[in-house]
Short mmCIF file of C-alpha atoms in Angstrom, two decimals:
data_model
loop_
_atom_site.label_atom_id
_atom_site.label_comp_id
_atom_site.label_asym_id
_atom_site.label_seq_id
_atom_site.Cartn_x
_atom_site.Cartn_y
_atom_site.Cartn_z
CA UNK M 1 -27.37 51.81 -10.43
CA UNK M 2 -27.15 55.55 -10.66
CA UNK M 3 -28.77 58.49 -8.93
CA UNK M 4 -31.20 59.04 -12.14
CA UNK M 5 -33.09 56.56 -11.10
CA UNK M 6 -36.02 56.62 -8.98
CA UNK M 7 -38.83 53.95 -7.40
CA UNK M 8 -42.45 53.98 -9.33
CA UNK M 9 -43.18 53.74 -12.91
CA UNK M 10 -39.79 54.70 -14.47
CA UNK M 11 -39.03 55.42 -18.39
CA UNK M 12 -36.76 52.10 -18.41
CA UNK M 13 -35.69 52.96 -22.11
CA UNK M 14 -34.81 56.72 -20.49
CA UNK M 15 -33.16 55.41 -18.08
CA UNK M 16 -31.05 53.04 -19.81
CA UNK M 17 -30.32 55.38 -22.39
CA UNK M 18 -28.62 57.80 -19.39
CA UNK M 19 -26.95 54.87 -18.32
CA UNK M 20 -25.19 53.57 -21.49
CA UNK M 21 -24.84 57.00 -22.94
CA UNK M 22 -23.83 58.97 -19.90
CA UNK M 23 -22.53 56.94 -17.15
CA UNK M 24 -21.31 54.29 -19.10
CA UNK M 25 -17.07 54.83 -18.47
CA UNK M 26 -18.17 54.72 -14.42
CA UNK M 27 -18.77 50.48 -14.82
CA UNK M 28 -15.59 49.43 -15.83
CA UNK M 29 -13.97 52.26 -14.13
CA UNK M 30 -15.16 50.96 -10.96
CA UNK M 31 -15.04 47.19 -11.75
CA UNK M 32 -11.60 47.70 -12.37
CA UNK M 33 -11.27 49.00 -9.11
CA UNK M 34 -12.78 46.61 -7.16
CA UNK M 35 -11.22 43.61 -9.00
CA UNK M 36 -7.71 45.15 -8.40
CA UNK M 37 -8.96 46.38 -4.15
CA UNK M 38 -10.29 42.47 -3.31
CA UNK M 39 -7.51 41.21 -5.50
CA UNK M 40 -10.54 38.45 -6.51
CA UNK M 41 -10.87 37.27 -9.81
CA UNK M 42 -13.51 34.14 -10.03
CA UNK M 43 -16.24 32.92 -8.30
CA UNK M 44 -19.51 34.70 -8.16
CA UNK M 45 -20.37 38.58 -8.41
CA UNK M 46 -24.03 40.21 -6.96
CA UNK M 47 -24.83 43.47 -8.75
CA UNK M 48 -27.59 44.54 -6.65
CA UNK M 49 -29.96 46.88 -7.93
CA UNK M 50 -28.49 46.24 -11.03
CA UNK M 51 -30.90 47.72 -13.40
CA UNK M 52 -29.30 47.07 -16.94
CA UNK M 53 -26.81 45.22 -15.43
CA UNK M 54 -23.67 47.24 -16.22
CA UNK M 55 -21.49 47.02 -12.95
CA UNK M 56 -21.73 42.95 -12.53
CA UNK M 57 -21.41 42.70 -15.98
CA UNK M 58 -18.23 44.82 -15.99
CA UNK M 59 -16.81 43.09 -13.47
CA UNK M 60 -17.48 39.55 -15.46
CA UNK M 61 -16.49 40.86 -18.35
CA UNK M 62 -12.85 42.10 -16.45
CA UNK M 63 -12.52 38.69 -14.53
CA UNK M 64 -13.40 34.58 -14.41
CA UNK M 65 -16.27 35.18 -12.28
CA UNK M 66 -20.01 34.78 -13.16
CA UNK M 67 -22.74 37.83 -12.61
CA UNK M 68 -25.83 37.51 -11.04
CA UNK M 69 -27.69 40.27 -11.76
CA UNK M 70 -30.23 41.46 -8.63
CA UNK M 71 -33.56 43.95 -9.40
CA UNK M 72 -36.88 44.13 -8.48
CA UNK M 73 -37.85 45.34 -11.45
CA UNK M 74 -39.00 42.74 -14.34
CA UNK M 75 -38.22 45.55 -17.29
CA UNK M 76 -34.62 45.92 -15.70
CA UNK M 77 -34.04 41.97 -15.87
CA UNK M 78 -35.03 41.62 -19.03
CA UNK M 79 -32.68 44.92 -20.32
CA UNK M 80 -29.80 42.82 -18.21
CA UNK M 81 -30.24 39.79 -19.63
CA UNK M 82 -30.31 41.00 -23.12
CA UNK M 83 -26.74 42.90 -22.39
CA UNK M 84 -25.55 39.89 -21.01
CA UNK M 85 -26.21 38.29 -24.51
CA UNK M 86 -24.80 41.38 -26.56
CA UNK M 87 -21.51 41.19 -24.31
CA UNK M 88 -21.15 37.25 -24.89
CA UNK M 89 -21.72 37.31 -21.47
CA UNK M 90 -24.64 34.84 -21.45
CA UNK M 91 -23.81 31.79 -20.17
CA UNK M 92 -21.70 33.38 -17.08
CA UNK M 93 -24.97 35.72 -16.19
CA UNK M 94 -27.58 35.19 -14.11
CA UNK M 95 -30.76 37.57 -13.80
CA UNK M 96 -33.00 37.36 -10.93
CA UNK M 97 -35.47 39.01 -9.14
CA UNK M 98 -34.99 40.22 -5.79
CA UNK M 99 -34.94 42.31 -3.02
CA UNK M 100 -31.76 43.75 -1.20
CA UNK M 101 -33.79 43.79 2.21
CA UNK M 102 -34.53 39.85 1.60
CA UNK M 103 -31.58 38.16 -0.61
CA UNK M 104 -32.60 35.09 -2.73
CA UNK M 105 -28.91 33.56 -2.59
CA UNK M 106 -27.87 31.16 0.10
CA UNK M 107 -24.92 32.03 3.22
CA UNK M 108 -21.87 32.80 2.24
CA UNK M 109 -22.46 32.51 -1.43
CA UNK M 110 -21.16 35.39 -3.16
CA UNK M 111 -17.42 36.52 -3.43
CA UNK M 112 -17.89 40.12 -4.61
CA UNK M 113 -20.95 42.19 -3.90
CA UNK M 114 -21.70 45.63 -5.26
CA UNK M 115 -24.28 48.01 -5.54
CA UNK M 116 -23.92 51.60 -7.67
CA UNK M 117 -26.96 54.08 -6.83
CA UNK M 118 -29.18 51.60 -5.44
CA UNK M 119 -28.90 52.11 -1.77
CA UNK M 120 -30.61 54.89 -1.29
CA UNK M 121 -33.45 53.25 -2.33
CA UNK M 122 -33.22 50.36 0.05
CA UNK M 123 -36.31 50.50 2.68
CA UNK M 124 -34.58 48.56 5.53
CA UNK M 125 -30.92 49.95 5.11
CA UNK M 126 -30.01 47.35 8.49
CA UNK M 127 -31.96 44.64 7.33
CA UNK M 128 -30.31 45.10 3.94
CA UNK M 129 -26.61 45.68 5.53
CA UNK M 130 -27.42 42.35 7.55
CA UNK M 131 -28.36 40.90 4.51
CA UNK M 132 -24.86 41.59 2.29
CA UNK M 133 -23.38 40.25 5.55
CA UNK M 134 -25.20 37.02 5.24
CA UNK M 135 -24.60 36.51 1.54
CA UNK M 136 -20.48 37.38 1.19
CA UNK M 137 -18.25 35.27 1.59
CA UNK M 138 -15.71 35.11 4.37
CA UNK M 139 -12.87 35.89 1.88
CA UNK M 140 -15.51 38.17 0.17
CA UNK M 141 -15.73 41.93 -0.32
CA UNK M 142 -18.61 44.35 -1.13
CA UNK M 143 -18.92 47.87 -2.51
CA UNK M 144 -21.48 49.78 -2.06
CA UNK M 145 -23.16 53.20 -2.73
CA UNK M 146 -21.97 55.28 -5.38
CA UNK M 147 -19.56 57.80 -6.92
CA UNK M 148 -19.09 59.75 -10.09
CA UNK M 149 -15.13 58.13 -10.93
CA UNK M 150 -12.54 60.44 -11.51
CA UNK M 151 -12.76 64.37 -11.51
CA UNK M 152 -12.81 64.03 -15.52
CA UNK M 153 -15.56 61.46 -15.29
CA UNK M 154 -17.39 63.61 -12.89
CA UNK M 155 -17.22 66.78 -15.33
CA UNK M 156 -17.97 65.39 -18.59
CA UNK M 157 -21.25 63.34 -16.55
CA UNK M 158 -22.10 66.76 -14.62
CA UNK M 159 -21.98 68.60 -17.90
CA UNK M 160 -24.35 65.94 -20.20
CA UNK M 161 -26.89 65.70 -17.03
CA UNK M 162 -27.57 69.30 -16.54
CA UNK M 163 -29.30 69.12 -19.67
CA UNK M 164 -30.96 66.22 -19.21
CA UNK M 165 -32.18 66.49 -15.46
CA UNK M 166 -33.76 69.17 -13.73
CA UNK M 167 -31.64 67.66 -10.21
CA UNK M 168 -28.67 68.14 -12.14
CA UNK M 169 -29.59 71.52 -13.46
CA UNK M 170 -26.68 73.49 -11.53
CA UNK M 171 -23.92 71.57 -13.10
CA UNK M 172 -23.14 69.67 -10.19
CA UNK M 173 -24.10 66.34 -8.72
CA UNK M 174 -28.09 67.20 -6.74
CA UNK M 175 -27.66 67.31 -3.15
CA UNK M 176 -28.18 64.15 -1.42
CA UNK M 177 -31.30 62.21 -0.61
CA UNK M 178 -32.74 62.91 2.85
CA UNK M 179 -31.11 59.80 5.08
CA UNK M 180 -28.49 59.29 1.93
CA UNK M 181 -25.27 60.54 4.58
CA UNK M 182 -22.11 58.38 5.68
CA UNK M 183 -23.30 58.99 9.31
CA UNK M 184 -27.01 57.39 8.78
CA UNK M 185 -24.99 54.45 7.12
CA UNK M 186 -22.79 54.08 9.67
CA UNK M 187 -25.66 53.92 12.72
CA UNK M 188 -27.44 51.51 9.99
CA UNK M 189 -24.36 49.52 9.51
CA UNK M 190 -23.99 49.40 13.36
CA UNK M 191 -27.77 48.40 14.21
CA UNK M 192 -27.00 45.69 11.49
CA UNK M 193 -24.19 44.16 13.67
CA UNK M 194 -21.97 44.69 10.42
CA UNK M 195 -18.42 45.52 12.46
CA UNK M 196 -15.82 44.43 9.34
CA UNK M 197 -16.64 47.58 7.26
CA UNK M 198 -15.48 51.33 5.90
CA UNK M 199 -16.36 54.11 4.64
CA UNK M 200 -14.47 55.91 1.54
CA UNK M 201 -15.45 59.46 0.69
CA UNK M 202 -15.71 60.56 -3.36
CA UNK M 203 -16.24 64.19 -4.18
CA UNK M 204 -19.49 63.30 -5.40
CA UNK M 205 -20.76 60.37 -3.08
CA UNK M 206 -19.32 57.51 -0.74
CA UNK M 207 -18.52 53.61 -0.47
CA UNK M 208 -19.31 51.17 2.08
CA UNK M 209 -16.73 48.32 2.14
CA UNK M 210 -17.46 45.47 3.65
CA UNK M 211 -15.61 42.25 4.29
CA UNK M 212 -11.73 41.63 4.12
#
């Protein structure tokens, strides 16, 4: 969900706080853009990683289709399910526990997937690529990796993290994670027998598109 967060015990209040205070115009931002890229508008969205649900909820909340919200991470479920209430989004939400590397949702069964900040936390990046193949649909498209929106976006979030974040302390987005790159993607994406996708290039991270 964003690069603030990291695996192990985690201030889930913290970190929620970040993401509805400071990150918050990057969900519809980016659910707008997805929407308008696939040109889909029902049918079923996976928001994986989706900590307090923001992105798939964005996207339900800008379409017909219904959010299943992915996470390993009970405290993150429960924070996603109680946005889906607050946004009237209830009955079109579905939390659930999971694991990118190992996808509780049957072939072919999801329209739109995305993923923002999560992926560089995946521990089988071609198992999990092989995975989001297995789950879209063939008409499907997913999203994934992460990116700080526009260059006004990216200010105004640079500016409120450096005081917040020692990573962030320069004013700038913190360097990439060690095996975080487009090119260890790619050769991921390749050993995964994924063929059908690109890679788009933000000043402050990347996207891997998958599907039509």
């Amino acid at each position: 969900m964003g690069e603030e967060r990291a695996d192990g015990p985690m201030d889930v209040e913290g970190f929620l706080a970040i993401a509805r205070e400071v990150f918050a115009p990057l969900y519809p931002y980016y659910a707008d853009l997805f929407l308008r890229e696939s040109g889909l508008t029902r049918g079923v969205c996976l928001d994986i990683g989706c900590g307090g649900g923001d992105l798939g909820l964005a996207v339900a909340g800008r379409s017909a289709m219904r959010a299943v919200l992915l996470d390993h991470a009970p405290a993150m479920l429960k924070a996603a399910a109680r946005c889906a209430r607050e946004r009237g989004l209830a009955r079109r939400a579905l939390v659930l526990a999971g694991d990118a590397c190992a996808l509780p949702l049957a072939d072919a069964s999801a329209d739109l997937i995305v993923s923002r900040g999560s992926v560089m936390f995946w521990k089988d990046l071609p198992r999990a690529f092989a995975e989001v193949r297995r789950a879209l649909a063939p008409h499907g498209r997913a999203y994934l990796g992460g990116g700080l929106g526009t260059p006004q976006m990216r200010e105004a979030i640079c500016r409120q993290m450096a005081s917040r974040h020692p990573r962030w302390a320069s004013g700038s987005p913190p360097p990439p994670r060690p095996g975080t790159d487009p090119e260890t993607h790619e050769k991921a994406l390749r050993a995964a027998g994924v063929t059908d996708y690109r890679i788009e290039r933000e000043d402050a991270g990347h996207w891997i598109v998958i599907g039509a």
